Amino acid sequence: MAKTKKILITGGAGFIGSHVVRLFVTKYPHYHIVNLDLLTYAGNLENLKDVEGSPNYIFIKGDIGDEVLVDDIFAKYQITNVVHLAAESHVDRSIKDPLIFLKTNILGTANLLQTAKKHWANEYEGKLFYHVSTDEVYGSLDMGSEMFTELTPYDPRSPYSASKASSDHLVRSFWHTYHLPVVVSNCSNNYGPNHFPEKLIPLMINNILHKKPLPVYGKGENVRDWLYVEDHARAIDTILHQGKAGETYNIGGHNEWKNIDIVHFICQLMDSKLGKNEGESERLITYVTDRPGHDLRYAIDASKIKNELGWIPKETFETGISKTVDWYLNNKEWLQHVTSGAYQDYYSKMYDHQ
Ligand code: NAD
Ligand code: DAU
């Protein structure tokens, strides 16, 4: 009989977390999946409508920093694995209001680690604390061919990336100090369905749909390395099951794009899908003041996860972005709910004070 796992997924109502929850709930019916999410502006249970009734799935609304709640969850559900995604994730918000990033990303992670250490102290066998992190901890690359490897020294440059770097260090400190079995992955920029329209790709799609300006920071020359979100979820699945405790794995799609090229690409794709005149959406492109401390380039060397665990992405950027645009065109209600905030009123009332 297949061995069961009782997995606490944090941040499972967010963009990447919802894809991880769906993958695990459907692929592993014999696992118990507990999704702990505070339902901040970024958390949306509409992302999980298709799995919410599954017998192996439970949702708990709450804060990863809540010591009593997290302790109760470990005790009640006999958690064997943590897949930790809950975070404040948007760089621009971290520039405006850094403190919540420190509270959630650093102190929240510390609380999860402490609780895992307490509950797993007698038996580390079969346990794993998996921290889902970002390539932004490595800093910024020059234009050229250099890429981030797992050995690149940390050089975070925004409050967001500094908070994620700090949480990565904390996770590894629990491995070195207490031998808590941990694993960390650092992934490049994700895109795909359910992406909150404050991030570049869904913002552009939403603004094109509503004929609003397309704000490009600075000259649009900055480079990001894009990965389809379902490929990231599969990588997380691979690392959880085959990764080695104490290790770090970089995840990326070898898919570097300048921001301005992506914006042009989306404009042309949407003009063609919506039957608009050529160039109609590109006229909305508006250059705006640059992001303070804007990292120039990210690029991930993902050879370790490929060579050691056999993971490679399935989607090319062309297939992934086409699927993504189709998803937004077919889910205008989702988009309308997240831009109006309606999704929060409904679900928050439903899940408050369990
Ligand atoms: P997101 O902002 O879409 O989702 C974050 C989720 O965490 C939301 O559901 C939110 O409600 C929840 N959350 C926030 N604070 C919480 C708290 N105190 N307690 C419980 N839940 C809380 O983020 P995302 O883009 O899905 O990113 C998920 C993780 O992956 C983050 O840790 C992020 O750093 C990392 N990551 C993201 C990307 C990317 O491109 N989006 C790339 C690499 C790594
Ligand atoms: O690299 C992984 C990281 O990718 C994750 O850890 C973060 O959680 C995620 O938000 C993302 O960070 P970025 O800052 O790279 O993503 P964002 O979509 O905010 O911006 C992508 C690029 O587009 C960046 O160079 C800034 C630029 N940009 C962004 C927005 C929102 C614009 O030019 N205009 C915009 O309106």
Short mmCIF file of C-alpha atoms and ligand atoms in Angstrom, two decimals:
data_model
loop_
_atom_site.label_atom_id
_atom_site.label_comp_id
_atom_site.label_asym_id
_atom_site.label_seq_id
_atom_site.Cartn_x
_atom_site.Cartn_y
_atom_site.Cartn_z
CA MET A 1 0.00 0.00 0.00
CA ALA A 2 1.24 3.51 -0.87
CA LYS A 3 2.64 5.32 2.16
CA THR A 4 0.62 8.29 3.33
CA LYS A 5 1.89 11.76 4.11
CA LYS A 6 0.13 14.43 6.13
CA ILE A 7 1.22 17.60 4.44
CA LEU A 8 0.76 21.12 5.73
CA ILE A 9 0.81 23.44 2.71
CA THR A 10 1.02 27.09 3.71
CA GLY A 11 -0.19 29.81 1.34
CA GLY A 12 -2.18 27.26 -0.65
CA ALA A 13 -4.82 29.80 -1.66
CA GLY A 14 -2.25 31.97 -3.44
CA PHE A 15 -1.00 31.80 -7.01
CA ILE A 16 1.63 29.04 -6.84
CA GLY A 17 0.22 27.43 -3.70
CA SER A 18 -3.15 26.74 -5.36
CA HIS A 19 -1.43 24.86 -8.18
CA VAL A 20 0.57 22.85 -5.64
CA VAL A 21 -2.57 22.04 -3.62
CA ARG A 22 -4.45 20.93 -6.76
CA LEU A 23 -1.55 18.73 -7.90
CA PHE A 24 -1.13 17.04 -4.52
CA VAL A 25 -4.85 16.59 -3.78
CA THR A 26 -5.51 14.97 -7.17
CA LYS A 27 -2.25 13.03 -7.60
CA TYR A 28 -2.08 11.63 -4.06
CA PRO A 29 -5.60 10.70 -2.89
CA HIS A 30 -4.06 8.76 0.02
CA TYR A 31 -2.27 11.87 1.38
CA HIS A 32 -3.92 14.32 3.77
CA ILE A 33 -3.50 17.88 2.57
CA VAL A 34 -3.99 20.70 5.08
CA ASN A 35 -3.96 24.15 3.52
CA LEU A 36 -3.22 26.95 6.01
CA ASP A 37 -3.75 30.40 4.51
CA LEU A 38 -4.56 33.77 6.01
CA LEU A 39 -6.45 34.87 2.88
CA THR A 40 -4.67 38.18 2.56
CA TYR A 41 -5.45 40.23 -0.56
CA ALA A 42 -3.42 37.58 -2.48
CA GLY A 43 -5.24 34.53 -1.13
CA ASN A 44 -8.31 33.46 -3.04
CA LEU A 45 -10.29 30.28 -2.45
CA GLU A 46 -11.87 30.66 -5.86
CA ASN A 47 -8.52 29.28 -7.08
CA LEU A 48 -9.39 25.95 -5.45
CA LYS A 49 -13.10 25.51 -6.18
CA ASP A 50 -12.47 22.31 -8.14
CA VAL A 51 -10.77 20.52 -5.21
CA GLU A 52 -12.44 22.04 -2.15
CA GLY A 53 -14.80 19.07 -1.69
CA SER A 54 -12.07 16.41 -1.93
CA PRO A 55 -12.04 14.02 1.05
CA ASN A 56 -8.25 14.29 1.45
CA TYR A 57 -8.27 18.11 1.65
CA ILE A 58 -8.96 20.58 4.43
CA PHE A 59 -8.67 24.36 4.46
CA ILE A 60 -7.85 26.36 7.58
CA LYS A 61 -7.91 30.12 7.59
CA GLY A 62 -5.12 31.42 9.80
CA ASP A 63 -1.74 33.04 10.21
CA ILE A 64 1.51 31.03 9.98
CA GLY A 65 2.74 33.29 12.79
CA ASP A 66 -0.04 32.18 15.16
CA GLU A 67 1.82 29.95 17.62
CA VAL A 68 -1.26 28.33 19.16
CA LEU A 69 -2.97 27.64 15.84
CA VAL A 70 0.11 26.13 14.16
CA ASP A 71 0.81 23.99 17.22
CA ASP A 72 -2.81 22.75 17.19
CA ILE A 73 -2.61 21.90 13.48
CA PHE A 74 0.57 19.83 13.96
CA ALA A 75 -1.03 17.97 16.88
CA LYS A 76 -4.48 17.44 15.38
CA TYR A 77 -3.38 16.40 11.88
CA GLN A 78 -0.09 14.68 12.86
CA ILE A 79 1.75 16.66 10.18
CA THR A 80 4.68 14.80 8.58
CA ASN A 81 5.66 17.33 5.91
CA VAL A 82 5.51 21.08 5.48
CA VAL A 83 5.49 22.72 2.06
CA HIS A 84 5.86 26.36 2.99
CA LEU A 85 4.76 28.90 0.41
CA ALA A 86 2.89 31.51 2.49
CA ALA A 87 4.54 34.87 2.09
CA GLU A 88 4.12 38.46 1.14
CA SER A 89 5.37 38.15 -2.44
CA HIS A 90 5.22 41.44 -4.31
CA VAL A 91 8.42 43.52 -4.56
CA ASP A 92 6.65 46.86 -5.12
CA ARG A 93 4.55 46.36 -1.98
CA SER A 94 7.71 45.57 0.00
CA ILE A 95 9.19 48.89 -1.09
CA LYS A 96 6.10 50.75 0.16
CA ASP A 97 5.55 48.77 3.37
CA PRO A 98 8.42 46.46 4.37
CA LEU A 99 7.32 45.53 7.90
CA ILE A 100 4.59 43.04 7.00
CA PHE A 101 7.18 41.25 4.81
CA LEU A 102 9.47 40.82 7.82
CA LYS A 103 6.60 39.68 10.02
CA THR A 104 5.16 37.11 7.61
CA ASN A 105 8.24 35.94 5.74
CA ILE A 106 10.73 35.84 8.61
CA LEU A 107 8.77 35.49 11.85
CA GLY A 108 6.08 33.34 10.26
CA THR A 109 8.73 30.95 8.91
CA ALA A 110 10.45 30.91 12.32
CA ASN A 111 7.18 29.88 13.97
CA LEU A 112 6.66 27.02 11.52
CA LEU A 113 10.23 25.82 12.07
CA GLN A 114 9.92 25.95 15.84
CA THR A 115 6.67 24.03 15.76
CA ALA A 116 8.02 21.39 13.37
CA LYS A 117 11.08 20.95 15.60
CA LYS A 118 8.88 20.51 18.68
CA HIS A 119 6.50 17.98 17.11
CA TRP A 120 9.11 16.02 15.19
CA ALA A 121 11.76 15.96 17.93
CA ASN A 122 11.32 12.25 18.74
CA GLU A 123 11.43 11.02 15.17
CA TYR A 124 12.83 12.87 12.17
CA GLU A 125 12.42 9.81 9.91
CA GLY A 126 9.77 10.47 7.23
CA LYS A 127 9.62 14.19 8.02
CA LEU A 128 10.58 17.10 5.77
CA PHE A 129 10.26 20.86 6.02
CA TYR A 130 10.27 22.26 2.48
CA HIS A 131 10.78 26.01 2.08
CA VAL A 132 9.71 27.43 -1.29
CA SER A 133 11.91 30.42 -2.04
CA THR A 134 12.99 32.74 -4.81
CA ASP A 135 15.95 33.44 -7.07
CA GLU A 136 15.81 37.09 -5.94
CA VAL A 137 17.89 36.17 -2.87
CA TYR A 138 20.93 35.97 -5.18
CA GLY A 139 20.70 39.64 -6.17
CA SER A 140 21.06 40.99 -9.68
CA LEU A 141 23.12 39.85 -12.68
CA ASP A 142 24.74 41.95 -15.39
CA MET A 143 23.66 41.44 -18.98
CA GLY A 144 25.66 38.49 -20.22
CA SER A 145 25.67 34.76 -19.78
CA GLU A 146 26.26 34.33 -16.04
CA MET A 147 23.48 32.50 -14.18
CA PHE A 148 22.55 31.92 -10.53
CA THR A 149 23.68 28.53 -9.24
CA GLU A 150 22.99 27.03 -5.82
CA LEU A 151 26.44 28.31 -4.79
CA THR A 152 25.91 31.95 -5.79
CA PRO A 153 26.38 34.11 -2.65
CA TYR A 154 23.25 35.79 -1.33
CA ASP A 155 22.88 39.49 -2.18
CA PRO A 156 19.22 40.46 -1.69
CA ARG A 157 18.42 44.02 -2.67
CA SER A 158 14.73 44.66 -1.94
CA PRO A 159 12.91 44.31 1.39
CA TYR A 160 11.04 41.35 -0.17
CA SER A 161 14.19 39.50 -1.23
CA ALA A 162 15.94 40.37 2.05
CA SER A 163 13.04 38.82 3.96
CA LYS A 164 13.13 35.68 1.81
CA ALA A 165 16.93 35.45 2.17
CA SER A 166 16.53 35.74 5.92
CA SER A 167 13.94 32.96 5.98
CA ASP A 168 16.20 30.74 3.81
CA HIS A 169 19.02 31.27 6.32
CA LEU A 170 16.72 30.44 9.23
CA VAL A 171 15.56 27.23 7.55
CA ARG A 172 19.16 26.12 6.95
CA SER A 173 20.11 27.08 10.51
CA PHE A 174 17.55 24.55 11.80
CA TRP A 175 19.22 21.87 9.66
CA HIS A 176 22.71 22.69 10.93
CA THR A 177 21.76 23.31 14.54
CA TYR A 178 18.98 20.81 15.24
CA HIS A 179 19.28 18.44 12.24
CA LEU A 180 15.68 19.27 11.34
CA PRO A 181 15.24 17.74 7.86
CA VAL A 182 14.81 20.71 5.54
CA VAL A 183 15.03 21.43 1.85
CA VAL A 184 15.00 24.80 0.04
CA SER A 185 14.23 25.60 -3.58
CA ASN A 186 14.88 28.94 -5.27
CA CYS A 187 12.73 29.53 -8.32
CA SER A 188 12.63 32.14 -11.06
CA ASN A 189 9.58 34.22 -12.09
CA ASN A 190 6.38 32.20 -12.44
CA TYR A 191 3.42 32.97 -14.70
CA GLY A 192 0.15 31.22 -15.49
CA PRO A 193 -3.51 30.98 -14.42
CA ASN A 194 -4.59 32.54 -11.08
CA HIS A 195 -1.71 35.06 -11.03
CA PHE A 196 -2.79 38.17 -9.15
CA PRO A 197 -2.95 41.10 -11.59
CA GLU A 198 -0.39 43.25 -9.77
CA LYS A 199 2.49 41.25 -11.30
CA LEU A 200 3.80 42.09 -14.78
CA ILE A 201 2.15 39.44 -16.99
CA PRO A 202 -1.38 39.35 -15.52
CA LEU A 203 -1.35 43.14 -15.11
CA MET A 204 -0.63 43.57 -18.82
CA ILE A 205 -3.35 41.06 -19.77
CA ASN A 206 -5.90 42.77 -17.51
CA ASN A 207 -4.99 46.25 -18.71
CA ILE A 208 -5.18 45.24 -22.37
CA LEU A 209 -8.64 43.78 -21.73
CA HIS A 210 -9.73 47.07 -20.16
CA LYS A 211 -7.84 49.32 -22.63
CA LYS A 212 -5.79 50.78 -19.77
CA PRO A 213 -2.15 52.00 -20.03
CA LEU A 214 0.53 49.29 -19.85
CA PRO A 215 3.11 50.62 -17.35
CA VAL A 216 6.67 49.60 -18.22
CA TYR A 217 9.23 50.49 -15.56
CA GLY A 218 12.29 52.46 -16.76
CA LYS A 219 13.26 51.47 -20.29
CA GLY A 220 11.82 47.96 -20.06
CA GLU A 221 15.33 46.53 -20.45
CA ASN A 222 15.28 44.42 -17.25
CA VAL A 223 15.39 40.68 -17.79
CA ARG A 224 13.43 37.98 -15.97
CA ASP A 225 13.59 34.20 -16.43
CA TRP A 226 10.02 32.87 -16.77
CA LEU A 227 8.59 29.49 -15.74
CA TYR A 228 5.02 28.22 -16.19
CA VAL A 229 3.45 27.75 -12.76
CA GLU A 230 2.45 24.10 -13.30
CA ASP A 231 6.08 23.29 -14.09
CA HIS A 232 7.03 24.85 -10.75
CA ALA A 233 4.37 22.77 -8.97
CA ARG A 234 5.80 19.61 -10.59
CA ALA A 235 9.29 20.61 -9.50
CA ILE A 236 8.04 21.03 -5.92
CA ASP A 237 6.46 17.56 -6.11
CA THR A 238 9.75 16.13 -7.39
CA ILE A 239 11.83 17.78 -4.68
CA LEU A 240 9.44 16.81 -1.89
CA HIS A 241 9.64 13.15 -2.91
CA GLN A 242 13.18 12.82 -4.22
CA GLY A 243 15.13 15.79 -2.84
CA LYS A 244 17.84 15.27 -0.26
CA ALA A 245 17.48 16.86 3.17
CA GLY A 246 19.89 19.75 3.71
CA GLU A 247 20.06 20.50 -0.03
CA THR A 248 19.07 23.48 -2.13
CA TYR A 249 17.64 23.21 -5.64
CA ASN A 250 17.36 26.02 -8.18
CA ILE A 251 14.27 25.87 -10.41
CA GLY A 252 13.96 27.72 -13.71
CA GLY A 253 12.95 27.44 -17.32
CA HIS A 254 16.06 28.82 -19.13
CA ASN A 255 13.70 31.37 -20.57
CA GLU A 256 15.04 34.92 -20.30
CA TRP A 257 13.03 37.82 -21.64
CA LYS A 258 13.39 41.59 -21.50
CA ASN A 259 10.24 43.08 -19.98
CA ILE A 260 9.51 45.22 -23.03
CA ASP A 261 9.75 42.20 -25.33
CA ILE A 262 7.25 40.30 -23.18
CA VAL A 263 4.85 43.24 -23.23
CA HIS A 264 5.05 43.44 -27.05
CA PHE A 265 4.56 39.68 -27.28
CA ILE A 266 1.44 39.74 -25.07
CA CYS A 267 0.03 42.72 -27.01
CA GLN A 268 0.43 40.91 -30.33
CA LEU A 269 -0.96 37.64 -28.97
CA MET A 270 -4.00 39.34 -27.49
CA ASP A 271 -4.66 41.43 -30.60
CA SER A 272 -4.71 38.22 -32.59
CA LYS A 273 -6.86 36.26 -30.08
CA LEU A 274 -9.32 39.16 -29.68
CA GLY A 275 -9.48 39.94 -33.41
CA LYS A 276 -8.16 43.47 -32.90
CA ASN A 277 -6.24 45.52 -35.43
CA GLU A 278 -2.48 44.94 -35.45
CA GLY A 279 -0.72 47.37 -33.09
CA GLU A 280 -3.87 48.33 -31.18
CA SER A 281 -2.70 47.08 -27.77
CA GLU A 282 0.91 48.22 -28.27
CA ARG A 283 -0.36 51.79 -28.38
CA LEU A 284 -1.22 51.40 -24.67
CA ILE A 285 2.46 50.90 -23.69
CA THR A 286 3.50 53.68 -21.29
CA TYR A 287 7.01 54.07 -19.88
CA VAL A 288 6.86 55.02 -16.19
CA THR A 289 9.35 55.83 -13.41
CA ASP A 290 11.62 52.90 -12.65
CA ARG A 291 11.22 50.68 -9.56
CA PRO A 292 13.72 51.85 -6.89
CA GLY A 293 16.68 49.45 -6.73
CA HIS A 294 15.30 47.55 -9.73
CA ASP A 295 17.31 44.33 -10.19
CA LEU A 296 18.61 44.25 -13.77
CA ARG A 297 18.62 40.56 -14.62
CA TYR A 298 17.75 37.17 -13.15
CA ALA A 299 18.74 33.87 -14.77
CA ILE A 300 18.63 30.44 -13.19
CA ASP A 301 21.00 27.57 -13.82
CA ALA A 302 18.64 24.63 -13.24
CA SER A 303 21.12 21.87 -14.08
CA LYS A 304 21.22 20.39 -10.56
CA ILE A 305 17.51 19.55 -10.42
CA LYS A 306 17.70 18.24 -13.99
CA ASN A 307 20.77 16.07 -13.45
CA GLU A 308 20.01 14.81 -9.94
CA LEU A 309 16.20 14.58 -9.92
CA GLY A 310 15.31 14.45 -13.63
CA TRP A 311 12.99 17.47 -13.62
CA ILE A 312 12.67 19.66 -16.71
CA PRO A 313 9.89 22.10 -17.65
CA LYS A 314 7.16 20.87 -20.01
CA GLU A 315 5.98 24.23 -21.33
CA THR A 316 7.84 26.54 -23.65
CA PHE A 317 7.16 30.24 -23.16
CA GLU A 318 5.09 30.29 -26.36
CA THR A 319 2.80 27.44 -25.21
CA GLY A 320 2.65 28.65 -21.60
CA ILE A 321 1.81 32.26 -22.41
CA SER A 322 -0.85 31.22 -24.91
CA LYS A 323 -2.49 28.96 -22.27
CA THR A 324 -2.24 31.80 -19.76
CA VAL A 325 -3.91 34.38 -22.00
CA ASP A 326 -6.66 31.86 -22.85
CA TRP A 327 -7.23 31.23 -19.15
CA TYR A 328 -7.69 34.95 -18.43
CA LEU A 329 -10.00 35.34 -21.44
CA ASN A 330 -12.10 32.41 -20.20
CA ASN A 331 -12.10 33.50 -16.56
CA LYS A 332 -13.13 37.15 -16.70
CA GLU A 333 -15.29 36.64 -13.61
CA TRP A 334 -12.21 35.59 -11.59
CA LEU A 335 -10.41 38.69 -12.83
CA GLN A 336 -13.38 40.90 -12.03
CA HIS A 337 -13.61 39.43 -8.50
CA VAL A 338 -9.95 39.93 -7.67
CA THR A 339 -9.85 43.46 -9.04
CA SER A 340 -13.03 44.41 -7.15
CA GLY A 341 -12.09 42.52 -3.96
CA ALA A 342 -15.43 40.65 -4.07
CA TYR A 343 -13.78 37.26 -3.54
CA GLN A 344 -12.56 38.32 -0.09
CA ASP A 345 -15.93 39.42 1.27
CA TYR A 346 -17.56 36.10 0.46
CA TYR A 347 -14.90 33.68 1.58
CA SER A 348 -13.62 35.61 4.59
CA LYS A 349 -17.06 35.52 6.16
CA MET A 350 -17.34 31.82 5.41
CA TYR A 351 -14.08 30.84 7.10
CA ASP A 352 -13.62 33.36 9.93
CA HIS A 353 -13.08 31.96 13.44
CA GLN A 354 -13.30 28.23 12.79
P1 NAD B 1 0.99 34.93 -3.54
O1 NAD B 1 1.18 36.29 -3.02
O2 NAD B 1 0.14 34.71 -4.75
O3 NAD B 1 0.36 33.99 -2.39
C1 NAD B 1 0.80 34.05 -1.06
C2 NAD B 1 -0.25 33.32 -0.22
O4 NAD B 1 0.21 33.36 1.16
C3 NAD B 1 -1.63 33.96 -0.24
O5 NAD B 1 -2.62 32.97 -0.42
C4 NAD B 1 -1.75 34.63 1.12
O6 NAD B 1 -3.08 34.70 1.59
C5 NAD B 1 -0.90 33.71 1.98
N1 NAD B 1 -0.37 34.37 3.18
C6 NAD B 1 0.22 35.58 3.26
N2 NAD B 1 0.55 35.85 4.55
C7 NAD B 1 0.16 34.78 5.28
C8 NAD B 1 0.24 34.45 6.66
N3 NAD B 1 0.77 35.29 7.55
N4 NAD B 1 -0.25 33.26 7.08
C9 NAD B 1 -0.81 32.39 6.19
N5 NAD B 1 -0.92 32.66 4.87
C10 NAD B 1 -0.43 33.84 4.42
O7 NAD B 1 2.44 34.33 -3.74
P2 NAD B 1 3.01 33.35 -4.85
O8 NAD B 1 3.44 34.15 -6.01
O9 NAD B 1 2.09 32.23 -5.02
O10 NAD B 1 4.33 32.84 -4.12
C11 NAD B 1 4.28 31.73 -3.22
C12 NAD B 1 5.67 31.49 -2.66
O11 NAD B 1 6.58 31.22 -3.72
C13 NAD B 1 6.24 32.67 -1.91
O12 NAD B 1 6.94 32.19 -0.80
C14 NAD B 1 7.19 33.33 -2.91
O13 NAD B 1 8.24 33.98 -2.22
C15 NAD B 1 7.67 32.13 -3.67
N6 NAD B 1 8.07 32.39 -5.07
C16 NAD B 1 7.22 33.06 -5.91
C17 NAD B 1 7.60 33.24 -7.24
C18 NAD B 1 6.71 33.96 -8.22
O14 NAD B 1 7.13 34.24 -9.35
N7 NAD B 1 5.46 34.27 -7.90
C19 NAD B 1 8.83 32.76 -7.70
C20 NAD B 1 9.67 32.09 -6.79
C21 NAD B 1 9.26 31.89 -5.49
O1 DAU B 2 12.11 36.00 -9.46
C1 DAU B 2 11.10 35.49 -8.65
C2 DAU B 2 10.21 36.61 -8.16
O2 DAU B 2 9.45 37.04 -9.29
C3 DAU B 2 9.30 36.18 -7.02
O3 DAU B 2 10.09 35.85 -5.91
C4 DAU B 2 8.32 37.31 -6.67
O4 DAU B 2 7.43 36.87 -5.66
C5 DAU B 2 7.55 37.68 -7.92
O5 DAU B 2 6.68 38.76 -7.63
C6 DAU B 2 8.51 38.07 -9.06
O6 DAU B 2 9.18 39.30 -8.76
P1 DAU B 2 9.43 40.43 -9.88
O7 DAU B 2 9.63 41.72 -9.22
O8 DAU B 2 10.45 39.97 -10.85
O9 DAU B 2 7.99 40.36 -10.64
P2 DAU B 2 7.02 41.51 -11.18
O10 DAU B 2 5.96 40.81 -11.95
O11 DAU B 2 6.60 42.44 -10.11
O12 DAU B 2 7.94 42.29 -12.20
C7 DAU B 2 8.53 41.64 -13.30
C8 DAU B 2 9.36 42.67 -14.05
O13 DAU B 2 8.46 43.60 -14.70
C9 DAU B 2 10.25 43.51 -13.16
O14 DAU B 2 11.45 43.79 -13.86
C10 DAU B 2 9.46 44.80 -12.94
C11 DAU B 2 8.69 44.94 -14.23
N1 DAU B 2 7.37 45.58 -14.13
C12 DAU B 2 6.49 45.10 -13.19
C13 DAU B 2 5.24 45.64 -13.06
C14 DAU B 2 4.28 45.12 -12.00
C15 DAU B 2 7.00 46.59 -15.00
O15 DAU B 2 7.78 47.00 -15.87
N2 DAU B 2 5.75 47.11 -14.89
C16 DAU B 2 4.85 46.70 -13.94
O16 DAU B 2 3.72 47.25 -13.88
#
